[in-house]
Amino acid sequence: MSILFINASPNKNGNTAELARELLDGKEYETLNLIDYKIYAYGQEYADDQFDDIVEAIKKVDTVVMGSPLYWHNICGLMRNFLDRCYGPIGQGEFKGKKLYFIMQGAAPEKWQLEACDFTMSRFAGLYGFEYKGMITDSKEAKNIRME
């Protein structure tokens, strides 16, 4: 099984990455830090945009783990921008056959915030054909997940 961790935290080695390490303990995986890529806003077109590089990386793997810190009551801007950019260039069901796990890291998030994040990611997964395997929010959950 090939695994790609897409880290949307601006802190490459922060809490989001740590939670991914716990989830993926003992597994081989590649990390892609969104902070290292130029992904312009939806509707902007520039020659140095790297959105397609991320899409190509997703196409090459079986499982994607997306991680985001909780900022302003929902996923962070780096993740939101990537999700927004998928609308249009990515066809409905294009990632069919791939699994998607979502890591949401935050200090004492409220239930409604987690529900909003989970809703967003489950809708994203459904639109593009991922099999959504759920959201991981803490070390206990990360250690108890059996990745397929």
mmCIF file of C-alpha atoms in Angstrom:
data_model
loop_
_atom_site.group_PDB
_atom_site.id
_atom_site.type_symbol
_atom_site.label_atom_id
_atom_site.label_comp_id
_atom_site.label_asym_id
_atom_site.label_seq_id
_atom_site.Cartn_x
_atom_site.Cartn_y
_atom_site.Cartn_z
ATOM 1 C CA MET A 1 0.000 0.000 0.000
ATOM 2 C CA SER A 2 1.437 3.392 -0.977
ATOM 3 C CA ILE A 3 0.619 6.297 1.335
ATOM 4 C CA LEU A 4 0.857 10.071 0.902
ATOM 5 C CA PHE A 5 0.545 12.418 3.878
ATOM 6 C CA ILE A 6 -0.496 15.918 2.820
ATOM 7 C CA ASN A 7 0.360 18.259 5.658
ATOM 8 C CA ALA A 8 -1.485 21.572 5.570
ATOM 9 C CA SER A 9 0.156 22.946 8.686
ATOM 10 C CA PRO A 10 2.592 25.808 8.109
ATOM 11 C CA ASN A 11 4.702 24.117 10.800
ATOM 12 C CA LYS A 12 6.180 21.108 8.989
ATOM 13 C CA ASN A 13 7.158 19.344 12.217
ATOM 14 C CA GLY A 14 4.326 20.522 14.439
ATOM 15 C CA ASN A 15 1.419 18.769 16.100
ATOM 16 C CA THR A 16 -0.316 17.841 12.846
ATOM 17 C CA ALA A 17 2.807 16.061 11.585
ATOM 18 C CA GLU A 18 3.247 14.380 14.973
ATOM 19 C CA LEU A 19 -0.293 13.006 14.864
ATOM 20 C CA ALA A 20 0.393 11.697 11.354
ATOM 21 C CA ARG A 21 3.561 9.964 12.610
ATOM 22 C CA GLU A 22 1.480 8.261 15.295
ATOM 23 C CA LEU A 23 -1.178 7.191 12.794
ATOM 24 C CA LEU A 24 1.383 5.958 10.277
ATOM 25 C CA ASP A 25 3.777 4.377 12.761
ATOM 26 C CA GLY A 26 5.593 1.465 11.139
ATOM 27 C CA LYS A 27 4.322 2.306 7.662
ATOM 28 C CA GLU A 28 6.302 3.723 4.781
ATOM 29 C CA TYR A 29 4.869 6.978 3.482
ATOM 30 C CA GLU A 30 5.753 10.166 1.653
ATOM 31 C CA THR A 31 5.045 13.607 3.110
ATOM 32 C CA LEU A 32 3.999 16.581 1.045
ATOM 33 C CA ASN A 33 3.931 19.909 2.920
ATOM 34 C CA LEU A 34 1.507 22.330 1.288
ATOM 35 C CA ILE A 35 3.541 25.255 2.650
ATOM 36 C CA ASP A 36 6.292 24.299 0.164
ATOM 37 C CA TYR A 37 4.018 24.657 -2.882
ATOM 38 C CA LYS A 38 2.612 27.630 -4.735
ATOM 39 C CA ILE A 39 -1.091 27.006 -5.027
ATOM 40 C CA TYR A 40 -2.879 30.119 -6.119
ATOM 41 C CA ALA A 41 -6.470 30.913 -5.244
ATOM 42 C CA TYR A 42 -9.354 29.503 -7.230
ATOM 43 C CA GLY A 43 -9.708 31.409 -10.504
ATOM 44 C CA GLN A 44 -6.092 32.602 -10.672
ATOM 45 C CA GLU A 45 -3.786 31.215 -13.314
ATOM 46 C CA TYR A 46 -0.027 31.630 -13.115
ATOM 47 C CA ALA A 47 2.746 29.661 -14.803
ATOM 48 C CA ASP A 48 4.437 28.766 -11.503
ATOM 49 C CA ASP A 49 1.307 27.281 -9.896
ATOM 50 C CA GLN A 50 2.029 23.822 -8.449
ATOM 51 C CA PHE A 51 -1.499 22.529 -7.885
ATOM 52 C CA ASP A 52 -1.069 19.889 -10.596
ATOM 53 C CA ASP A 53 2.043 18.524 -8.843
ATOM 54 C CA ILE A 54 -0.052 17.681 -5.794
ATOM 55 C CA VAL A 55 -2.806 16.105 -7.865
ATOM 56 C CA GLU A 56 -0.227 13.944 -9.650
ATOM 57 C CA ALA A 57 1.201 12.823 -6.295
ATOM 58 C CA ILE A 58 -2.300 11.789 -5.167
ATOM 59 C CA LYS A 59 -2.861 9.816 -8.364
ATOM 60 C CA LYS A 60 0.255 7.705 -7.682
ATOM 61 C CA VAL A 61 -0.798 6.373 -4.263
ATOM 62 C CA ASP A 62 -3.436 4.081 -2.801
ATOM 63 C CA THR A 63 -4.055 6.003 0.424
ATOM 64 C CA VAL A 64 -4.039 9.709 1.211
ATOM 65 C CA VAL A 65 -3.834 11.131 4.712
ATOM 66 C CA MET A 66 -4.661 14.831 4.802
ATOM 67 C CA GLY A 67 -3.831 16.779 7.930
ATOM 68 C CA SER A 68 -4.810 20.240 9.058
ATOM 69 C CA PRO A 69 -4.601 22.253 12.224
ATOM 70 C CA LEU A 70 -7.850 23.777 13.429
ATOM 71 C CA TYR A 71 -7.772 27.513 12.651
ATOM 72 C CA TRP A 72 -10.760 29.833 12.947
ATOM 73 C CA HIS A 73 -13.171 27.005 13.732
ATOM 74 C CA ASN A 74 -12.364 24.858 10.677
ATOM 75 C CA ILE A 75 -9.586 23.531 8.465
ATOM 76 C CA CYS A 76 -6.679 25.872 7.855
ATOM 77 C CA GLY A 77 -6.317 28.110 4.802
ATOM 78 C CA LEU A 78 -3.681 25.976 3.083
ATOM 79 C CA MET A 79 -6.019 22.981 3.096
ATOM 80 C CA ARG A 80 -9.079 25.033 2.203
ATOM 81 C CA ASN A 81 -7.294 26.579 -0.762
ATOM 82 C CA PHE A 82 -6.249 23.146 -2.040
ATOM 83 C CA LEU A 83 -9.791 21.781 -1.672
ATOM 84 C CA ASP A 84 -11.214 24.837 -3.454
ATOM 85 C CA ARG A 85 -8.792 24.408 -6.326
ATOM 86 C CA CYS A 86 -9.952 20.831 -6.894
ATOM 87 C CA TYR A 87 -13.341 22.132 -8.002
ATOM 88 C CA GLY A 88 -13.265 22.074 -11.783
ATOM 89 C CA PRO A 89 -9.937 20.492 -12.711
ATOM 90 C CA ILE A 90 -10.695 17.264 -10.825
ATOM 91 C CA GLY A 91 -13.540 15.236 -12.257
ATOM 92 C CA GLN A 92 -16.252 13.748 -10.104
ATOM 93 C CA GLY A 93 -15.086 10.344 -8.897
ATOM 94 C CA GLU A 94 -11.554 10.845 -10.272
ATOM 95 C CA PHE A 95 -9.899 9.397 -7.157
ATOM 96 C CA LYS A 96 -12.127 6.324 -7.007
ATOM 97 C CA GLY A 97 -10.398 3.352 -5.398
ATOM 98 C CA LYS A 98 -8.252 5.503 -3.110
ATOM 99 C CA LYS A 99 -8.720 5.768 0.641
ATOM 100 C CA LEU A 100 -8.741 9.086 2.499
ATOM 101 C CA TYR A 101 -8.022 9.589 6.191
ATOM 102 C CA PHE A 102 -8.234 13.055 7.706
ATOM 103 C CA ILE A 103 -6.210 14.355 10.639
ATOM 104 C CA MET A 104 -7.645 17.362 12.456
ATOM 105 C CA GLN A 105 -5.309 18.674 15.110
ATOM 106 C CA GLY A 106 -6.406 21.343 17.542
ATOM 107 C CA ALA A 107 -6.189 22.341 21.163
ATOM 108 C CA ALA A 108 -9.522 21.420 22.768
ATOM 109 C CA PRO A 109 -11.761 21.805 19.731
ATOM 110 C CA GLU A 110 -15.468 21.959 20.364
ATOM 111 C CA LYS A 111 -17.743 19.224 19.030
ATOM 112 C CA TRP A 112 -19.385 21.473 16.437
ATOM 113 C CA GLN A 113 -15.979 22.460 15.048
ATOM 114 C CA LEU A 114 -14.969 18.836 14.585
ATOM 115 C CA GLU A 115 -18.332 18.064 13.002
ATOM 116 C CA ALA A 116 -17.836 20.913 10.507
ATOM 117 C CA CYS A 117 -14.357 19.666 9.577
ATOM 118 C CA ASP A 118 -15.507 16.073 9.230
ATOM 119 C CA PHE A 119 -18.460 17.160 7.088
ATOM 120 C CA THR A 120 -16.164 19.132 4.772
ATOM 121 C CA MET A 121 -13.744 16.265 4.304
ATOM 122 C CA SER A 122 -16.423 13.601 3.888
ATOM 123 C CA ARG A 123 -18.096 15.725 1.185
ATOM 124 C CA PHE A 124 -14.741 16.285 -0.536
ATOM 125 C CA ALA A 125 -14.055 12.539 -0.435
ATOM 126 C CA GLY A 126 -17.500 11.673 -1.772
ATOM 127 C CA LEU A 127 -17.336 14.138 -4.644
ATOM 128 C CA TYR A 128 -13.971 12.921 -5.892
ATOM 129 C CA GLY A 129 -14.459 9.214 -5.264
ATOM 130 C CA PHE A 130 -12.268 8.610 -2.218
ATOM 131 C CA GLU A 131 -13.364 6.013 0.284
ATOM 132 C CA TYR A 132 -13.518 8.216 3.382
ATOM 133 C CA LYS A 133 -12.093 6.369 6.358
ATOM 134 C CA GLY A 134 -12.787 9.092 8.909
ATOM 135 C CA MET A 135 -11.182 11.753 11.014
ATOM 136 C CA ILE A 136 -8.435 11.334 13.601
ATOM 137 C CA THR A 137 -8.213 14.024 16.271
ATOM 138 C CA ASP A 138 -5.871 12.717 18.965
ATOM 139 C CA SER A 139 -3.139 10.201 19.787
ATOM 140 C CA LYS A 140 -5.559 7.618 21.144
ATOM 141 C CA GLU A 141 -7.548 7.578 17.901
ATOM 142 C CA ALA A 142 -4.365 7.519 15.820
ATOM 143 C CA LYS A 143 -3.051 4.489 17.667
ATOM 144 C CA ASN A 144 -6.363 2.615 17.425
ATOM 145 C CA ILE A 145 -6.907 3.053 13.689
ATOM 146 C CA ARG A 146 -6.224 0.014 11.558
ATOM 147 C CA MET A 147 -5.225 1.352 8.208
ATOM 148 C CA GLU A 148 -6.238 -0.871 5.303
#
